[in-house]
Coordinates of C-alpha atoms in Angstrom, one line a residue:
M1 CA 3.4 -23.2 -3.6
S2 CA 7.0 -24.1 -4.3
E3 CA 10.0 -23.0 -2.2
A4 CA 11.2 -20.5 -4.8
V5 CA 8.0 -18.5 -4.9
W6 CA 9.5 -15.8 -7.0
G7 CA 10.8 -18.2 -9.7
P8 CA 14.1 -17.1 -11.4
V9 CA 14.2 -13.8 -9.5
H10 CA 13.6 -15.4 -6.1
R11 CA 17.2 -15.1 -4.9
D12 CA 17.4 -11.5 -6.1
I13 CA 14.2 -10.5 -4.2
V14 CA 15.2 -12.4 -1.1
D15 CA 18.6 -10.6 -1.1
L16 CA 16.9 -7.2 -1.6
L17 CA 14.5 -7.9 1.3
A18 CA 17.4 -8.8 3.6
D19 CA 18.2 -5.1 3.9
H20 CA 15.8 -2.9 5.8
P21 CA 15.5 0.7 4.5
A22 CA 16.2 3.3 7.1
D23 CA 15.1 6.4 5.3
V24 CA 12.8 7.5 2.5
P25 CA 15.5 7.6 -0.2
A26 CA 16.3 4.0 0.7
V27 CA 12.6 3.0 0.4
V28 CA 12.5 4.5 -3.0
D29 CA 15.6 2.6 -4.0
H30 CA 14.2 -0.6 -2.7
L31 CA 10.9 -0.1 -4.6
T32 CA 12.8 0.7 -7.8
K33 CA 14.9 -2.4 -7.6
L34 CA 11.9 -4.5 -6.7
Q35 CA 10.0 -3.2 -9.7
D36 CA 12.8 -4.2 -12.0
M37 CA 12.7 -7.8 -10.6
L38 CA 8.9 -8.1 -10.6
V39 CA 8.5 -7.3 -14.3
R40 CA 10.9 -10.3 -15.0
L41 CA 8.8 -12.7 -13.1
P42 CA 7.1 -15.4 -15.3
P43 CA 4.6 -16.4 -16.5
L44 CA 2.9 -13.0 -16.5
L45 CA 6.1 -10.9 -16.9
H46 CA 5.1 -7.2 -17.4
S47 CA 1.5 -7.9 -16.5
N48 CA 2.5 -9.2 -13.1
P49 CA -0.3 -7.9 -10.7
L50 CA 2.2 -7.2 -7.9
A51 CA 4.3 -5.1 -10.3
D52 CA 1.1 -3.1 -11.1
F53 CA 0.8 -2.1 -7.4
N54 CA 4.5 -1.6 -6.8
K55 CA 4.7 0.8 -9.7
L56 CA 1.9 2.9 -8.1
Y57 CA 3.6 2.7 -4.7
L58 CA 6.9 3.8 -6.2
V59 CA 5.3 6.9 -7.9
I60 CA 3.6 8.0 -4.7
T61 CA 6.7 7.4 -2.5
T62 CA 8.9 9.3 -4.9
S63 CA 6.4 12.2 -4.7
V64 CA 6.5 12.1 -0.9
L65 CA 10.3 12.2 -1.1
D66 CA 10.1 15.2 -3.5
G67 CA 7.8 16.9 -1.0
L68 CA 10.3 16.3 1.8
Y69 CA 13.1 17.9 -0.2
A70 CA 10.8 20.8 -1.0
D71 CA 9.9 21.4 2.7
R72 CA 6.3 20.7 1.8
F73 CA 5.5 19.2 5.3
V74 CA 5.2 20.8 8.7
D75 CA 6.8 17.8 10.5
P76 CA 9.1 16.1 8.1
G77 CA 10.5 13.9 10.9
F78 CA 7.0 12.4 11.4
L79 CA 6.3 11.8 7.7
S80 CA 9.8 10.3 7.1
R81 CA 9.4 7.9 9.9
L82 CA 5.8 7.0 8.8
D83 CA 7.0 6.3 5.3
V84 CA 9.7 4.0 6.6
E85 CA 7.4 2.2 9.0
F86 CA 4.7 1.9 6.2
A87 CA 7.1 0.4 3.7
A88 CA 8.5 -2.0 6.3
R89 CA 5.1 -3.7 6.6
Y90 CA 5.0 -4.2 2.8
F91 CA 8.5 -5.6 2.8
D92 CA 7.8 -7.8 5.8
A93 CA 4.8 -9.3 4.0
L94 CA 7.0 -9.9 1.0
R95 CA 9.6 -11.6 3.2
L96 CA 7.0 -13.9 4.8
W97 CA 5.6 -14.8 1.4
S98 CA 9.2 -15.5 0.2
D99 CA 9.6 -17.9 3.1
S100 CA 6.2 -19.6 2.3
S101 CA 5.1 -18.6 5.8
L102 CA 1.6 -19.1 6.9
G103 CA 2.0 -15.9 8.8
T104 CA 1.7 -13.8 5.6
P105 CA -1.2 -11.4 6.1
K106 CA -4.3 -12.5 4.3
A107 CA -4.7 -9.0 3.0
W108 CA -1.5 -9.5 0.9
T109 CA -1.9 -13.2 0.2
C110 CA -4.8 -12.6 -2.2
L111 CA -2.6 -10.4 -4.4
F112 CA 0.7 -12.4 -4.0
E113 CA -0.9 -15.6 -5.0
R114 CA -2.0 -14.1 -8.4
T115 CA 1.7 -13.6 -9.5
R116 CA 1.5 -17.1 -11.0
G117 CA -1.9 -16.6 -12.5
P118 CA -4.7 -16.5 -13.4
D119 CA -4.0 -13.1 -14.9
A120 CA -5.5 -10.0 -13.3
R121 CA -6.2 -6.7 -14.9
P122 CA -3.7 -3.9 -14.0
L123 CA -6.1 -1.5 -12.3
P124 CA -7.8 -4.0 -10.0
S125 CA -4.3 -5.4 -9.1
A126 CA -3.1 -1.9 -8.2
A127 CA -6.3 -1.3 -6.3
A128 CA -5.9 -4.6 -4.3
G129 CA -2.4 -3.6 -3.3
V130 CA -3.5 -0.1 -2.2
N131 CA -6.3 -1.8 -0.2
A132 CA -3.9 -4.1 1.6
H133 CA -1.4 -1.4 2.3
I134 CA -3.8 1.3 3.5
N135 CA -6.6 -0.7 5.1
F136 CA -4.3 -3.1 6.8
D137 CA -0.7 -1.8 7.0
L138 CA -1.2 1.9 7.5
P139 CA -3.0 1.9 10.9
F140 CA -0.2 -0.2 12.4
A141 CA 2.5 1.9 10.7
L142 CA 0.9 5.0 12.3
V143 CA 0.9 3.4 15.7
T144 CA 4.5 2.3 15.6
T145 CA 5.5 5.8 14.3
F146 CA 3.8 7.7 17.0
D147 CA 5.2 5.3 19.6
H148 CA 8.7 5.8 18.3
L149 CA 8.2 9.6 18.4
E150 CA 6.6 9.5 21.8
S151 CA 3.6 11.3 20.4
E152 CA 0.0 10.2 19.6
P153 CA -2.5 10.4 16.7
V154 CA -4.4 13.6 17.5
D155 CA -6.9 15.2 15.0
G156 CA -5.8 18.6 13.9
S157 CA -2.2 18.2 14.9
D158 CA 0.7 19.1 12.6
Q159 CA 1.2 15.4 12.1
H160 CA -2.5 15.0 11.1
R161 CA -2.2 17.9 8.6
D162 CA 0.9 16.4 7.0
Y163 CA -1.0 13.1 6.9
L164 CA -3.8 14.7 5.0
E165 CA -1.3 16.4 2.7
I166 CA -0.6 13.0 1.2
N167 CA -4.1 12.9 0.0
K168 CA -3.2 15.8 -2.3
I169 CA -0.3 13.8 -3.7
F170 CA -2.7 11.0 -4.5
A171 CA -5.1 13.3 -6.1
D172 CA -2.4 14.8 -8.3
K173 CA -0.9 11.4 -9.3
I174 CA -4.1 9.3 -9.6
P175 CA -5.2 10.5 -13.1
G176 CA -2.0 9.6 -14.8
L177 CA -1.5 6.4 -12.9
R178 CA -5.1 5.2 -13.5
R179 CA -5.0 5.9 -17.2
G180 CA -1.7 4.0 -17.4
Y181 CA -3.5 0.8 -16.3
L182 CA -6.4 1.1 -18.8
E183 CA -6.8 -0.6 -22.2
R184 CA -7.8 1.4 -25.3
W185 CA -11.5 0.8 -25.0
Q186 CA -11.4 1.7 -21.3
L187 CA -9.6 4.9 -22.2
L188 CA -12.4 5.8 -24.5
I189 CA -15.0 5.4 -21.7
D190 CA -12.8 7.3 -19.4
M191 CA -12.7 10.2 -21.9
L192 CA -16.4 10.2 -22.1
N193 CA -16.7 10.3 -18.3
G194 CA -14.6 13.4 -18.1
D195 CA -13.1 14.1 -14.7
I196 CA -15.7 12.0 -12.8
D197 CA -13.5 8.9 -12.4
D198 CA -10.5 10.9 -11.2
W199 CA -12.6 12.8 -8.7
Y200 CA -14.2 9.5 -7.4
Q201 CA -10.9 7.7 -7.1
G202 CA -9.4 10.7 -5.2
E203 CA -12.4 10.9 -2.8
L204 CA -12.1 7.1 -2.2
I205 CA -8.4 7.3 -1.3
G206 CA -9.1 10.2 1.0
Y207 CA -12.0 8.3 2.7
T208 CA -9.9 5.1 3.0
R209 CA -6.9 7.0 4.5
D210 CA -9.3 8.7 7.0
V211 CA -10.6 5.3 8.1
A212 CA -7.0 4.1 8.5
W213 CA -6.3 7.1 10.8
R214 CA -9.4 6.3 12.9
N215 CA -8.3 2.7 13.1
A216 CA -4.9 3.8 14.2
Q217 CA -6.5 5.8 17.0
R218 CA -8.4 2.7 18.0
I219 CA -5.3 0.5 18.0
W220 CA -3.4 3.2 19.9
R221 CA -5.8 3.0 22.8
C222 CA -5.3 -0.8 23.1
R223 CA -1.6 -1.0 22.1
H224 CA -0.6 -2.3 25.6
D225 CA -3.3 -5.0 25.6
P226 CA -2.0 -8.0 23.5
H227 CA -5.4 -9.6 23.3
L228 CA -7.2 -6.5 22.0
H229 CA -4.3 -5.6 19.7
E230 CA -4.4 -9.0 18.1
R231 CA -8.1 -8.9 17.7
E232 CA -7.8 -5.6 15.9
R233 CA -5.0 -7.0 13.7
R234 CA -7.2 -10.0 12.7
R235 CA -10.2 -7.8 12.1
L236 CA -8.4 -5.4 9.8
D237 CA -6.6 -8.3 8.0
E238 CA -9.8 -10.2 7.3
T239 CA -11.7 -7.1 6.2
A240 CA -8.9 -6.0 3.8
A241 CA -8.6 -9.6 2.5
A242 CA -12.3 -9.8 1.7
L243 CA -12.2 -6.5 -0.1
G244 CA -9.0 -7.6 -1.9
R245 CA -10.6 -10.8 -3.2
L246 CA -13.6 -8.7 -4.4
L247 CA -11.3 -6.3 -6.3
L248 CA -9.5 -9.1 -8.0
S249 CA -12.7 -11.0 -8.9
P250 CA -14.4 -10.7 -12.3
L251 CA -17.0 -8.5 -10.7
G252 CA -14.4 -6.2 -9.2
A253 CA -12.6 -5.9 -12.5
F254 CA -15.9 -5.1 -14.3
L255 CA -16.8 -2.4 -11.7
Q256 CA -13.5 -0.6 -12.3

């Protein structure tokens, strides 16, 4: 891997990542600018697998911001903080990769290394990014959020209800996003399947986010134990990396 891992847009991406978004509008702005850079990254250009995920992430985060403006959430302070902490882990991973650091999470490495080929289909690429961000990043983002707010992840709390409200945003946005990644022949199959694929993807996101919440509770209990905390980090990183490699494999692409 060469020093300028982002090719001709390397300096632009590094400069963007030097700034740390402090609120949700700033996160949306960062993701928007990053998307414009990623689609200019050769040799894959617009078919860049990281751009496929970033586009999805931008749509969901913009919808969360719209929900905050519309007073959709019971505890907007919690959700705003979580959104910033969540995005920070994605940007941190990009920063580490930009520096060719061996500390880049394995969960993200399997997607980042595909930006120079071989090509990966858009839907598996987006799914691999969602996998890394939810299965690896989200539990730790929840822990740092609750720690900052001097609260804790409790089932049935206002924060938990707001957390589950995000599942509805995914369910609303998934159909359009997913079809945007499909080729013409896949769209034909999708039409024949009716709403089954949309329902399945929504249920999968809901299940995955529930697992992330449970993992956050597990990490919360050992947050003051460096050894156990690191063990959890490695476990989640390796698990997400294995699933990411499967999603990006020919088998994973076929199953989607």
